Coordinates of C-alpha atoms in Angstrom, one line a residue:
M8 CA 32.9 -39.8 -13.8
I9 CA 29.8 -39.1 -16.0
R10 CA 26.7 -38.6 -14.0
D11 CA 24.3 -37.3 -16.6
I12 CA 23.7 -38.1 -20.3
R13 CA 21.3 -35.9 -22.3
L14 CA 20.0 -36.9 -25.7
H15 CA 17.8 -34.9 -28.1
G16 CA 15.7 -36.7 -30.7
Q17 CA 13.1 -35.9 -33.2
V18 CA 10.3 -38.3 -34.0
N19 CA 8.9 -36.2 -36.9
N20 CA 8.2 -32.5 -37.7
I21 CA 5.8 -32.3 -34.8
I22 CA 7.2 -34.5 -31.9
E23 CA 10.7 -34.2 -30.4
F24 CA 12.1 -35.6 -27.2
Y25 CA 14.8 -35.0 -24.6
A26 CA 16.2 -38.0 -22.7
T27 CA 18.1 -37.4 -19.5
I28 CA 19.8 -40.4 -17.8
S29 CA 21.3 -39.6 -14.4
G30 CA 23.1 -41.6 -11.8
E31 CA 26.5 -43.0 -10.7
N32 CA 28.6 -44.6 -13.4
I33 CA 25.8 -44.0 -15.8
D34 CA 28.2 -44.4 -18.8
Q35 CA 28.5 -48.1 -17.8
R36 CA 24.7 -48.7 -17.2
Y37 CA 23.1 -46.8 -20.0
F38 CA 21.1 -49.1 -22.3
Y39 CA 19.7 -47.8 -25.6
T40 CA 18.8 -49.1 -29.1
S41 CA 17.1 -47.5 -32.0
S42 CA 15.7 -48.3 -35.4
S43 CA 15.4 -46.1 -38.5
E44 CA 13.5 -48.5 -40.7
K45 CA 10.4 -47.0 -42.3
D46 CA 7.9 -49.3 -40.7
S47 CA 9.7 -49.7 -37.4
N48 CA 11.1 -46.3 -36.4
F49 CA 11.8 -46.1 -32.7
D50 CA 14.2 -45.3 -29.8
R51 CA 14.3 -47.8 -27.0
F52 CA 15.7 -47.1 -23.5
F53 CA 16.0 -50.0 -21.1
A54 CA 17.5 -51.2 -17.9
P55 CA 17.0 -54.5 -16.0
G56 CA 13.3 -55.0 -15.6
N57 CA 12.4 -51.7 -17.3
E58 CA 11.7 -50.6 -20.9
F59 CA 10.5 -47.3 -22.5
I60 CA 10.0 -47.0 -26.3
I61 CA 9.5 -43.7 -28.2
S62 CA 8.0 -44.6 -31.6
K63 CA 6.4 -42.7 -34.5
D64 CA 2.9 -43.2 -33.0
G65 CA 3.5 -42.7 -29.3
V66 CA 5.3 -44.0 -26.2
T67 CA 5.2 -47.6 -24.9
Y68 CA 6.2 -48.4 -21.4
N69 CA 6.8 -51.6 -19.4
C70 CA 8.6 -50.3 -16.4
N71 CA 8.2 -48.7 -13.0
G72 CA 7.8 -44.9 -12.6
G73 CA 5.2 -42.9 -14.3
S74 CA 4.5 -39.5 -15.9
V75 CA 4.4 -35.9 -14.7
C76 CA 3.4 -32.6 -16.3
E77 CA 2.4 -29.2 -15.2
Y78 CA -1.3 -28.7 -14.7
M79 CA -2.8 -26.5 -17.5
F80 CA -5.5 -24.2 -16.3
G81 CA -9.0 -25.7 -16.5
V82 CA -8.0 -29.4 -16.7
E83 CA -9.6 -31.9 -14.4
Q84 CA -7.8 -32.3 -11.1
P85 CA -8.3 -34.4 -8.0
F86 CA -10.0 -32.3 -5.4
Q87 CA -7.0 -32.9 -3.1
D88 CA -4.7 -31.3 -5.6
M89 CA -7.1 -28.4 -6.2
V90 CA -7.3 -27.3 -2.6
K91 CA -3.5 -27.2 -2.2
K92 CA -2.2 -23.9 -3.6
D93 CA 1.4 -25.2 -3.9
V94 CA 0.5 -28.2 -6.1
L95 CA 1.6 -27.4 -9.6
N96 CA 2.0 -30.7 -11.4
R97 CA 0.0 -33.8 -12.3
L98 CA 1.7 -37.0 -11.3
A99 CA 0.6 -40.4 -12.6
I100 CA 2.2 -43.6 -11.3
Y101 CA 1.9 -46.7 -13.6
G102 CA -0.3 -49.5 -12.3
T103 CA -2.2 -47.5 -9.7
Y104 CA -5.9 -46.9 -9.2
Y105 CA -8.3 -45.8 -6.5
G106 CA -10.1 -48.5 -4.5
E107 CA -13.9 -48.7 -4.0
D108 CA -13.8 -45.9 -1.4
E109 CA -12.1 -43.7 -4.0
E110 CA -9.7 -42.5 -1.4
K111 CA -7.0 -45.2 -0.9
L112 CA -4.6 -45.7 -3.8
V113 CA -4.1 -49.3 -4.8
F114 CA -0.8 -50.5 -6.4
S115 CA -0.6 -53.3 -8.9
N116 CA 2.0 -55.1 -11.0
N117 CA 0.5 -54.1 -14.3
T118 CA 2.6 -51.2 -15.4
T119 CA 2.5 -51.7 -19.1
G120 CA 0.9 -49.3 -21.4
F121 CA 0.9 -47.1 -24.5
D122 CA 0.1 -43.4 -24.9
S123 CA -0.4 -42.1 -28.4
Y124 CA 0.9 -38.6 -29.0
S125 CA -2.6 -37.2 -29.8
Q126 CA -4.0 -38.6 -26.5
M127 CA -0.9 -37.5 -24.6
F128 CA -1.1 -33.9 -25.6
F129 CA -4.9 -33.9 -25.2
D130 CA -5.0 -35.4 -21.7
M131 CA -1.8 -34.0 -20.3
H132 CA 0.0 -30.7 -21.1
A133 CA -0.4 -29.3 -24.6
V134 CA 3.3 -28.6 -25.0
S135 CA 5.6 -30.7 -22.8
N136 CA 5.2 -33.9 -20.8
Y137 CA 7.6 -36.0 -18.7
Y138 CA 7.9 -39.8 -18.4
F139 CA 10.4 -41.6 -16.2
F140 CA 11.6 -44.9 -14.7
L141 CA 14.2 -45.8 -12.2
Q142 CA 16.8 -48.5 -12.1
L143 CA 17.0 -49.3 -8.3
D144 CA 19.6 -51.1 -6.3
K145 CA 17.8 -54.3 -6.8
I146 CA 14.8 -55.7 -8.6
R147 CA 11.6 -55.8 -6.4
E148 CA 8.0 -56.8 -7.1
R149 CA 6.7 -54.0 -9.4
K150 CA 4.0 -52.8 -7.1
E151 CA 6.5 -52.6 -4.2
E152 CA 8.8 -50.5 -6.4
Q153 CA 5.9 -48.2 -7.4
E154 CA 4.9 -47.6 -3.8
L155 CA 8.5 -46.9 -2.8
I156 CA 8.8 -44.4 -5.7
L157 CA 5.6 -42.6 -4.9
K158 CA 6.4 -42.2 -1.2
A159 CA 9.8 -40.9 -2.0
I160 CA 9.1 -38.4 -4.7
G161 CA 5.3 -37.8 -4.8
K162 CA 5.0 -34.8 -2.5
R163 CA 8.0 -32.8 -3.8
I164 CA 7.6 -33.5 -7.6
K165 CA 4.0 -32.3 -7.6
R166 CA 5.3 -28.9 -6.3
N167 CA 8.5 -28.8 -8.3
T168 CA 8.7 -25.7 -10.6
D169 CA 11.4 -27.5 -12.8
V170 CA 8.5 -29.4 -14.4
G171 CA 6.9 -26.3 -15.8
D172 CA 10.3 -24.7 -16.6
S173 CA 11.5 -27.8 -18.5
N174 CA 14.6 -27.9 -16.4
D175 CA 15.5 -31.6 -17.1
V176 CA 18.8 -31.8 -15.2
N177 CA 17.5 -30.1 -12.0
L178 CA 14.4 -32.3 -12.0
A179 CA 16.4 -35.4 -12.5
Q180 CA 18.8 -34.6 -9.7
Q181 CA 15.9 -33.8 -7.4
I182 CA 14.2 -37.1 -8.1
L183 CA 17.4 -39.1 -7.4
K184 CA 17.9 -37.1 -4.2
D185 CA 14.4 -37.8 -3.0
V186 CA 14.6 -41.5 -3.9
N187 CA 17.8 -41.6 -1.8
I188 CA 18.9 -45.1 -2.9
P189 CA 22.7 -45.6 -3.5
G190 CA 23.3 -46.7 -7.0
A191 CA 19.9 -45.7 -8.4
A192 CA 19.7 -44.4 -11.9
L193 CA 16.9 -42.3 -13.4
F194 CA 15.7 -42.3 -17.0
L195 CA 13.7 -39.1 -17.6
F196 CA 12.0 -38.3 -20.9
R197 CA 10.5 -35.0 -22.0
I198 CA 8.1 -35.3 -25.0
V199 CA 7.5 -32.0 -26.7
N200 CA 4.9 -31.0 -29.3
R201 CA 6.7 -28.4 -31.4
P202 CA 3.8 -26.7 -33.1
N203 CA 2.0 -26.3 -29.8
Q204 CA 5.1 -24.9 -28.3
I205 CA 5.5 -22.4 -31.1
Y206 CA 1.9 -21.3 -30.8
Y207 CA 2.2 -21.1 -26.9
E208 CA 5.3 -19.0 -27.0
M209 CA 4.0 -16.7 -29.7
F210 CA 0.7 -16.1 -27.8
E211 CA 2.6 -15.6 -24.6
K212 CA 4.8 -12.9 -26.2
F213 CA 1.8 -11.1 -27.7
Y214 CA -0.4 -11.2 -24.6
Y215 CA 2.2 -10.2 -22.0
E216 CA 3.2 -7.1 -23.9
K217 CA -0.2 -5.4 -23.3
K218 CA -2.6 -8.0 -22.0
A219 CA -4.5 -8.0 -25.2
I220 CA -4.2 -9.4 -28.7
S221 CA -4.4 -7.1 -31.7
E222 CA -6.1 -8.0 -35.0
E223 CA -2.8 -8.3 -36.7
E224 CA -1.5 -10.6 -33.9
E225 CA -4.7 -12.7 -34.1
K226 CA -4.1 -13.1 -37.8
T227 CA -0.5 -14.2 -37.2
L228 CA -1.8 -16.8 -34.7
R229 CA -4.4 -18.1 -37.1
E230 CA -1.7 -18.5 -39.7
V231 CA 0.5 -20.5 -37.3
A232 CA -2.5 -22.7 -36.3
D233 CA -3.4 -23.4 -39.9
K234 CA 0.2 -24.1 -40.9
Y235 CA 0.7 -26.7 -38.2
D236 CA -2.9 -27.9 -38.1
I237 CA -3.4 -27.0 -34.4
D238 CA -7.0 -27.8 -33.5
Q239 CA -9.3 -25.3 -31.9
Y240 CA -9.4 -27.0 -28.6
Q241 CA -5.6 -26.9 -28.2
Q242 CA -5.6 -23.2 -29.3
E243 CA -8.1 -22.3 -26.6
R244 CA -6.5 -24.2 -23.8
I245 CA -3.1 -22.7 -24.6
K246 CA -4.6 -19.2 -24.6
I247 CA -6.4 -19.7 -21.3
D248 CA -3.3 -21.1 -19.7
V249 CA -1.1 -18.2 -20.8
M250 CA -3.7 -15.6 -19.6
Y251 CA -4.0 -17.4 -16.3
K252 CA -0.3 -17.3 -15.6
D253 CA -0.2 -13.5 -15.9
H254 CA 0.6 -12.3 -12.3
D255 CA -2.5 -10.1 -11.8
N256 CA -4.8 -12.5 -13.6
K257 CA -3.5 -15.4 -11.6
T258 CA -4.1 -13.6 -8.3
I259 CA -7.8 -12.9 -9.2
I260 CA -8.4 -16.4 -10.6
D261 CA -6.8 -18.2 -7.7
E262 CA -8.9 -16.1 -5.3
Y263 CA -12.0 -17.2 -7.2
K264 CA -10.9 -20.8 -7.0
D265 CA -10.3 -20.6 -3.3
V266 CA -13.7 -19.1 -2.7
L267 CA -15.4 -21.9 -4.7
I268 CA -13.4 -24.5 -2.8
S269 CA -14.3 -22.9 0.6
M270 CA -17.9 -22.9 -0.5
E271 CA -17.8 -26.6 -1.3
Q272 CA -16.0 -27.4 2.0
D273 CA -18.4 -25.3 4.1
G274 CA -21.5 -27.2 2.9
S275 CA -24.1 -25.0 4.6
E276 CA -26.6 -23.1 2.5
E277 CA -25.9 -19.9 4.5
G278 CA -22.2 -20.2 4.0
K279 CA -22.6 -20.7 0.2
A280 CA -25.0 -17.7 0.0
L281 CA -22.6 -15.4 1.7
I282 CA -19.8 -16.3 -0.6
N283 CA -21.7 -15.3 -3.7
P284 CA -20.8 -11.5 -3.4
K285 CA -17.1 -12.5 -3.3
L286 CA -17.5 -14.4 -6.6
T287 CA -19.4 -11.5 -8.2
R288 CA -16.7 -9.1 -7.0
L289 CA -13.9 -11.2 -8.6
R290 CA -15.8 -11.5 -11.9
T291 CA -16.2 -7.7 -11.8
L292 CA -12.4 -7.3 -11.2
S293 CA -11.7 -9.7 -14.1
V294 CA -13.7 -7.6 -16.5
R295 CA -11.6 -4.6 -15.5
N296 CA -8.4 -6.5 -16.0
N297 CA -9.5 -7.9 -19.4
I298 CA -9.6 -11.5 -18.1
P299 CA -12.0 -13.6 -20.1
L300 CA -15.0 -14.8 -18.0
A301 CA -14.4 -18.2 -19.7
L302 CA -11.7 -18.8 -17.1
F303 CA -14.2 -18.4 -14.3
D304 CA -16.7 -20.6 -16.1
K305 CA -14.1 -23.3 -16.3
L306 CA -13.6 -23.2 -12.6
D307 CA -17.3 -23.2 -11.9
N308 CA -17.6 -26.4 -14.1
L309 CA -14.6 -28.1 -12.5
I310 CA -15.5 -27.4 -8.8
L311 CA -19.3 -27.0 -8.7
K312 CA -19.9 -29.6 -11.4
G313 CA -23.3 -28.1 -12.5
K314 CA -24.5 -27.1 -9.0
E315 CA -26.1 -23.6 -8.7
I316 CA -24.6 -21.0 -6.5
V317 CA -27.1 -20.0 -3.7
K318 CA -28.0 -16.4 -3.7
I319 CA -28.9 -14.3 -0.7
D320 CA -32.5 -13.0 -0.7
E321 CA -31.4 -9.3 -0.2
P322 CA -32.0 -6.1 -2.1
D323 CA -29.6 -5.4 -5.0
Y324 CA -28.0 -2.4 -3.2
I325 CA -27.1 -4.6 -0.3
L326 CA -25.7 -7.3 -2.5
E327 CA -23.6 -4.7 -4.3
T328 CA -22.4 -3.4 -1.0
R329 CA -21.3 -6.9 0.1
E330 CA -19.6 -7.4 -3.3
V331 CA -17.6 -4.2 -3.3
L332 CA -16.5 -4.5 0.3
E333 CA -15.5 -8.2 -0.2
G334 CA -12.9 -6.8 -2.6
L335 CA -11.0 -5.3 0.3
F336 CA -9.9 -8.8 1.3
L337 CA -9.2 -10.2 -2.1
M338 CA -6.2 -10.1 -4.4
K339 CA -3.5 -9.9 -1.8
G340 CA -0.2 -9.1 -3.5
S341 CA -1.8 -7.9 -6.7
D342 CA -0.9 -4.7 -8.4
S343 CA -4.5 -4.2 -9.6
E344 CA -6.6 -1.5 -8.2
I345 CA -8.8 -2.8 -5.4
I346 CA -11.3 0.0 -5.1
N347 CA -11.8 2.4 -7.9
N348 CA -14.2 5.3 -8.7
E349 CA -16.9 3.0 -10.1
D350 CA -16.9 1.0 -6.8
L351 CA -17.1 4.2 -4.7
H352 CA -20.0 5.4 -6.9
R353 CA -21.8 2.1 -6.4
L354 CA -21.3 2.2 -2.6
L355 CA -22.5 5.8 -2.4
I356 CA -25.7 5.0 -4.4
A357 CA -26.2 2.0 -2.1
K358 CA -25.8 4.2 1.0
K359 CA -28.3 6.7 -0.4
T360 CA -30.8 3.9 -1.1
S361 CA -30.3 2.4 2.4
V362 CA -31.0 5.8 3.9
E363 CA -34.1 6.2 1.8
M364 CA -35.3 2.7 2.7
R365 CA -34.4 3.2 6.4
D366 CA -32.4 -0.1 6.1
R367 CA -29.8 -0.6 8.8
T368 CA -28.3 -3.6 7.1
F369 CA -25.9 -1.3 5.2
E370 CA -24.5 0.2 8.4
G371 CA -24.2 -3.3 9.9
I372 CA -22.1 -4.5 6.9
L373 CA -19.8 -1.5 7.3
L374 CA -19.3 -2.3 11.0
D375 CA -18.5 -5.9 10.2
T376 CA -16.1 -4.9 7.5
G377 CA -14.3 -2.5 9.8
R378 CA -14.0 -5.2 12.5
I379 CA -12.5 -7.7 10.0
C380 CA -10.0 -5.0 8.8
D381 CA -8.9 -4.5 12.3
E382 CA -8.5 -8.2 13.0
K383 CA -6.6 -8.6 9.7
M384 CA -4.2 -5.9 10.7
N385 CA -3.6 -7.3 14.2
K386 CA -3.2 -10.9 13.1
E387 CA -1.3 -10.4 9.8
N388 CA 0.2 -7.0 10.3
D389 CA -1.3 -6.1 6.9
T390 CA -2.8 -2.6 6.8
T391 CA -3.9 -2.7 3.1
A392 CA -7.5 -3.6 3.7
L393 CA -7.8 -1.1 6.6
E394 CA -6.3 1.7 4.5
N395 CA -8.7 1.0 1.6
F396 CA -11.6 0.8 4.0
G397 CA -10.5 4.1 5.5
Y398 CA -10.6 5.6 2.0
I399 CA -14.2 4.4 1.6
V400 CA -15.2 5.7 5.0
T401 CA -13.8 9.1 4.1
F402 CA -16.4 9.4 1.4
F403 CA -19.2 8.2 3.7
D404 CA -18.2 10.9 6.1
R405 CA -18.4 13.4 3.3
Y406 CA -21.8 12.0 2.4
D407 CA -23.1 12.3 6.0
A408 CA -21.8 15.8 6.5
T409 CA -23.3 17.0 3.2
S410 CA -26.6 15.3 3.8
T411 CA -26.9 16.9 7.3
I412 CA -26.2 20.4 6.1
L413 CA -28.6 20.2 3.1
S414 CA -31.4 18.5 5.1
Q415 CA -31.3 21.2 7.7
L416 CA -31.2 24.0 5.1
S417 CA -34.1 22.4 3.1
F418 CA -36.5 21.3 5.8
M419 CA -35.8 23.5 8.9
E420 CA -37.3 27.0 9.1
K421 CA -34.9 29.8 9.8
D422 CA -32.0 27.6 9.2
S423 CA -29.1 28.9 7.1
I424 CA -25.4 28.1 6.7
N425 CA -22.1 29.9 7.3
E426 CA -19.1 30.4 5.1
D427 CA -17.2 27.4 6.6
Q428 CA -20.1 25.1 5.8
V429 CA -20.3 26.4 2.2
R430 CA -16.5 25.9 1.9
S431 CA -16.8 22.3 3.1
L432 CA -19.7 21.7 0.7
L433 CA -17.5 22.9 -2.2
G434 CA -14.8 20.4 -1.1
H435 CA -17.3 17.6 -0.9
K436 CA -18.8 18.6 -4.3
K437 CA -15.3 18.4 -5.9
A438 CA -14.6 15.0 -4.4
F439 CA -17.9 13.5 -5.5
D440 CA -17.8 15.0 -9.0
E441 CA -14.3 13.6 -9.4
L442 CA -15.8 10.1 -9.0
E443 CA -18.3 10.9 -11.7
N444 CA -19.3 14.2 -13.2
G445 CA -22.6 15.4 -11.7
L446 CA -22.6 12.9 -8.9
F447 CA -22.9 15.5 -6.2
R448 CA -26.1 16.8 -7.8
R449 CA -27.6 13.3 -8.2
L450 CA -26.7 12.2 -4.7
F451 CA -28.0 15.1 -2.8
F452 CA -29.9 17.8 -4.7
E453 CA -32.1 15.7 -7.0
P454 CA -33.5 13.5 -4.2
I455 CA -34.3 16.6 -2.1
M456 CA -35.9 18.4 -5.1
E457 CA -38.0 15.2 -5.7
N458 CA -39.2 15.1 -2.0
S459 CA -42.9 15.9 -2.0
Y460 CA -42.6 17.5 1.4
L461 CA -40.0 20.1 0.3
A462 CA -41.5 23.5 1.1
F463 CA -41.5 26.5 -1.1
Y464 CA -38.7 28.3 0.7
G465 CA -36.8 25.1 1.2
R466 CA -36.8 24.6 -2.5
G467 CA -35.7 28.2 -3.0
K468 CA -32.8 27.8 -0.6
I469 CA -31.5 24.5 -2.0
T470 CA -31.8 25.8 -5.6
A471 CA -29.9 29.0 -4.6
L472 CA -27.2 27.0 -2.9
L473 CA -26.5 24.7 -5.9
R474 CA -26.4 27.7 -8.2
G475 CA -24.1 29.5 -5.8
L476 CA -21.7 26.6 -5.5
E477 CA -21.5 26.3 -9.3
Q478 CA -20.9 30.0 -9.6
V479 CA -18.1 29.9 -7.0
E480 CA -16.4 27.1 -8.9
K481 CA -16.5 29.1 -12.1
G482 CA -15.2 32.2 -10.3
E483 CA -18.5 34.1 -10.9
S484 CA -19.4 34.5 -7.2
T485 CA -17.9 34.3 -3.7
L486 CA -18.6 32.3 -0.6
Q487 CA -19.8 35.5 1.2
K488 CA -22.4 36.3 -1.6
V489 CA -23.7 32.7 -1.4
V490 CA -24.2 32.9 2.3
E491 CA -25.8 36.3 2.2
G492 CA -28.2 35.1 -0.5
L493 CA -29.3 32.1 1.7
K494 CA -29.7 34.4 4.7
D495 CA -32.0 36.7 2.8
L496 CA -34.1 33.7 1.8
S497 CA -34.2 32.5 5.4
R498 CA -35.2 36.0 6.6
E499 CA -37.9 36.1 4.0
E500 CA -39.2 32.7 5.0
S501 CA -39.4 33.7 8.6
L502 CA -41.2 37.0 7.7
Y503 CA -43.6 35.2 5.5
N504 CA -44.6 32.8 8.3
I505 CA -45.1 35.6 10.8
I506 CA -47.2 37.7 8.3
H507 CA -49.2 34.6 7.4
N508 CA -50.1 33.9 11.0
K509 CA -51.0 37.5 11.7
V510 CA -53.2 37.9 8.6
K511 CA -55.1 34.7 9.3
D512 CA -55.7 35.9 12.9
R513 CA -57.0 39.2 11.6
I514 CA -59.2 37.6 9.0
R515 CA -60.8 35.3 11.6
T516 CA -61.4 38.2 13.9
F517 CA -62.4 41.1 11.7
Y518 CA -62.7 40.1 8.1
S519 CA -64.6 37.4 6.3
E520 CA -62.9 37.9 2.9
L521 CA -60.1 39.9 1.3
N522 CA -61.8 40.4 -2.1
T523 CA -61.1 44.1 -2.6
K524 CA -57.8 45.9 -3.0
E525 CA -58.8 48.4 -0.4
E526 CA -59.4 45.7 2.3
Q527 CA -56.0 44.2 1.5
T528 CA -54.3 47.6 1.7
I529 CA -55.9 48.3 5.1
L530 CA -54.9 44.9 6.4
K531 CA -51.4 45.2 5.2
R532 CA -51.0 48.6 6.9
E533 CA -52.3 47.4 10.2
V534 CA -50.2 44.2 10.3
G535 CA -47.2 46.3 9.2
R536 CA -47.6 48.8 12.1
E537 CA -47.8 45.9 14.6
L538 CA -44.6 44.3 13.2
I539 CA -42.7 47.6 13.2
K540 CA -43.8 48.2 16.8
T541 CA -42.6 44.7 17.9
G542 CA -39.3 45.2 16.0
V543 CA -39.9 42.4 13.5
I544 CA -39.5 44.8 10.6
K545 CA -38.2 48.4 10.3
E546 CA -40.3 49.5 7.3
E547 CA -43.5 48.5 5.6
I548 CA -44.1 44.9 4.6
P549 CA -42.6 44.0 1.2
A550 CA -45.4 43.9 -1.3
H551 CA -44.5 40.5 -2.9
I552 CA -44.5 38.8 0.5
F553 CA -47.9 40.2 1.5
D554 CA -49.4 39.4 -1.9
K555 CA -48.1 35.8 -1.6
V556 CA -49.7 35.5 1.9
V557 CA -53.1 36.7 0.7
M558 CA -53.0 34.5 -2.4
N559 CA -52.1 31.4 -0.4
I560 CA -54.8 32.1 2.2
K561 CA -57.4 32.3 -0.5
K562 CA -56.2 28.9 -1.9
E563 CA -56.5 27.5 1.6
A564 CA -60.1 28.7 1.9
I565 CA -61.0 27.2 -1.5
Y566 CA -59.5 23.9 -0.4
L567 CA -61.2 23.8 3.0
Q568 CA -64.6 25.1 1.9
N569 CA -65.0 23.5 -1.5
L570 CA -62.5 20.7 -2.4
L571 CA -61.8 18.9 0.9
P572 CA -65.5 18.1 1.6
Q573 CA -65.8 16.8 -1.9
I574 CA -62.7 14.7 -1.5
I575 CA -64.0 13.3 1.7
N576 CA -67.3 12.3 0.2
T577 CA -65.9 10.8 -2.9
T578 CA -62.5 9.6 -1.5
D579 CA -61.1 11.3 -4.6
S580 CA -57.4 11.2 -3.8
L581 CA -56.5 12.3 -7.3
L582 CA -58.3 15.6 -6.9
R583 CA -56.5 16.1 -3.6
E584 CA -53.1 15.4 -5.2
D585 CA -53.9 17.6 -8.2
F586 CA -54.6 20.5 -5.9
I587 CA -51.4 20.0 -3.9
I588 CA -49.2 19.9 -7.0
N589 CA -50.8 22.9 -8.8
S590 CA -51.6 25.2 -5.8
G591 CA -48.0 25.8 -4.8
L592 CA -49.0 25.3 -1.2
D593 CA -46.7 23.1 0.9
R594 CA -47.8 19.6 1.4
F595 CA -46.9 19.5 5.0
Y596 CA -49.0 22.6 5.7
I597 CA -52.0 21.2 3.8
E598 CA -51.8 18.1 5.9
E599 CA -51.9 20.3 9.0
L600 CA -55.0 22.0 7.7
E601 CA -56.6 18.6 7.0
R602 CA -55.9 17.4 10.5
E603 CA -57.5 20.6 12.0
Y604 CA -60.5 20.3 9.7
F605 CA -61.1 16.7 10.8
R606 CA -60.7 17.6 14.4
V607 CA -63.1 20.6 14.3
N608 CA -65.7 18.6 12.4
S609 CA -65.3 15.5 14.6
L610 CA -64.4 13.3 11.6
A611 CA -62.6 10.0 11.8
E612 CA -58.9 10.5 11.1
E613 CA -58.7 7.0 9.7
D614 CA -60.7 8.2 6.7
L615 CA -58.1 10.9 6.1
N616 CA -55.3 8.4 6.3
N617 CA -57.1 6.2 3.8
I618 CA -57.4 9.0 1.3
R619 CA -53.7 9.8 1.6
K620 CA -52.8 6.1 1.2
L621 CA -54.8 5.9 -2.0
A622 CA -52.7 8.8 -3.4
D623 CA -49.5 6.9 -2.5

C-alpha cells in the first residue's frame, strides 16, 4: 500500500516546492488540483476542512497545522527558545497568539492567511521553509485541532534535525508518529528559494575550506548575487548563518549566548559585572578564530536589547586576568586553542603589575580558579581545565623562582648564586622568550634596572648575569665562568663596604680631609695593614676600590655640609634628586645619611619625609 507521495514543483525560476503526503491509504485520500493559466497559476492541495494553495505570489492557507523552519543565526527568538540549547527550529501554529500576560498561548478558529514569498524568506529561513496540515480521524473545532497538534508535535519538532537537513520523508513520519492518531494523513510542503540556496551552498563551500573567503571567491559570490538579484540583507544573514554553523565558531558563539542569557537571568548588578570578563574573553577568542564580531553584536542586540553591560571597577590588569582565566571554562569540546602564548604573556604582565602594586587580588583570583578547576574535575570528571590551569601555574612558578633569585642577587649584600641556579635561570629564560622574544629581559631585568634603590654593585651583578646568560646561550661562555664573575663582584662589594667603614672611622678620628695624594696613600697603607692582619685581604687594597671609597666619601661630605642644609631650607627636592642621580651614590645609603643628619641636628623627620614626597 502507498504510504508516501512526493511531488516536486516549480513556481518560477526562483521558487520551487516539494510536497510530501504521508499516511495510510494515501493514494485514495490525496486531493490535488492545479491551474496553468497565465493569470491563475497555482497548485492546490486539500482534504476535508483543509486547503493549502501554492501560487505565483505566495502561499495561501485555510487549514490546521502551521509552519516550521530552522532558526537562522541572529533572528528574533522567543526567550524560552533561546535559553534551550537543543531548540533548533521555529514553529508557528496558525491562529495562535499570546494573551495579555504574554506567557499563555491562546488558540483561535481563525487559521486563514497568506504569506508572500518575499515576506516568507525575509521573516523565516532564507533558503527553505516548511508548511503543513493534517487530515485527522474526524473534523473538530479548528482551535481544538490546533491545540491537539501543538501538544503532540511541538516539543519534538522544534528539536528535529530533519528540518534543517530538508529530510522531508523522515520529518513527515516523525510528525505522524507524534500525532499518533490512526488514519491521520499529513500534507507537508517545503518551499525553497533557489537563488538563495545556490548562494548559501557556494558560500558554505568556500568558507569551510579555510574559514576565510578569498578575493576571487568574493568576486564569484558577488556575481551570483547580481545574477539572481539577491539583496544585501539576505547575503549577510546567509554568511552569518554559515559562519555560525562551523563547529569551532558555534562553540564560541553558543558560549557567548549562554553567558548573556545567564547574565539576564541573574539580574544582580554584581553578577552582571562578573560576567563581563567572560564575554571579553570570548570576543578575543573569536578574533583568533576569524569569527566576525558582528555575530556577537547580533547576540548583544537580541538578548540585551540595548542595555549596557556593567563593568567591574577594577584595574585593567585584574580585568585581563579574569578574562584569560575565564577561558579555561569556555569552549568545551572545541578544537580551538584555549590558552596560547599571548594569553600567558598577558597573565605574566598582570602578575608583574600586581606584585609592583602589592595587590593581592591577583593571587585571590588564582586560588578561586584552582578551586573551580578541582570542583569541575570532581563533578564532571573533566581534567581539561585543570590541565590548562596547571600549564599556567608552571609559568607562575618560573616567575616566582626567577624573581626570588634576581631580587636576592640585586638587593642583598654578599649574595651570589651557584651553577644550579644559573642553569635554572637559563631554562626559565628560554621558556619566557619562547612566549615572546625578549620577554625574560622585560619581565625581570628592566624593572630591576629601573628601580631607584638598586645599588651600584647590585646593578653590576644583575648586568653581568644577563650578559653571562646571553653568552652561555650563544656558546661564548660557561655556567662556571658566569658564577665566578658574580662571586668576584660580590667579594668586591663586601670589600668596598669594609674599606668604606674603616676609612670613615679613620677620617673621623685622625683626619679632617683627604685632599692630598700623600694623605690618601698613608690612609690606604694603614687600613690595608689592618685588613691583612684580620685576614680580610692577603695583599694591599686594590687601588680602584680605595679610590672609589675616597671619591664617594668626598661626595657624602659635599652633600651633608653644603647641599642638604640648602635643600632643607628651601625644600628643594629637585636639587636633592639631581644629586642622587648624578653622584653615583646609592639612594638607600643617602637616605641613611639624611636620617643620621636629622637625628644629630634634632630636626623633625617629618620635614625630611615631606622633601622626599615632593620628589615622588
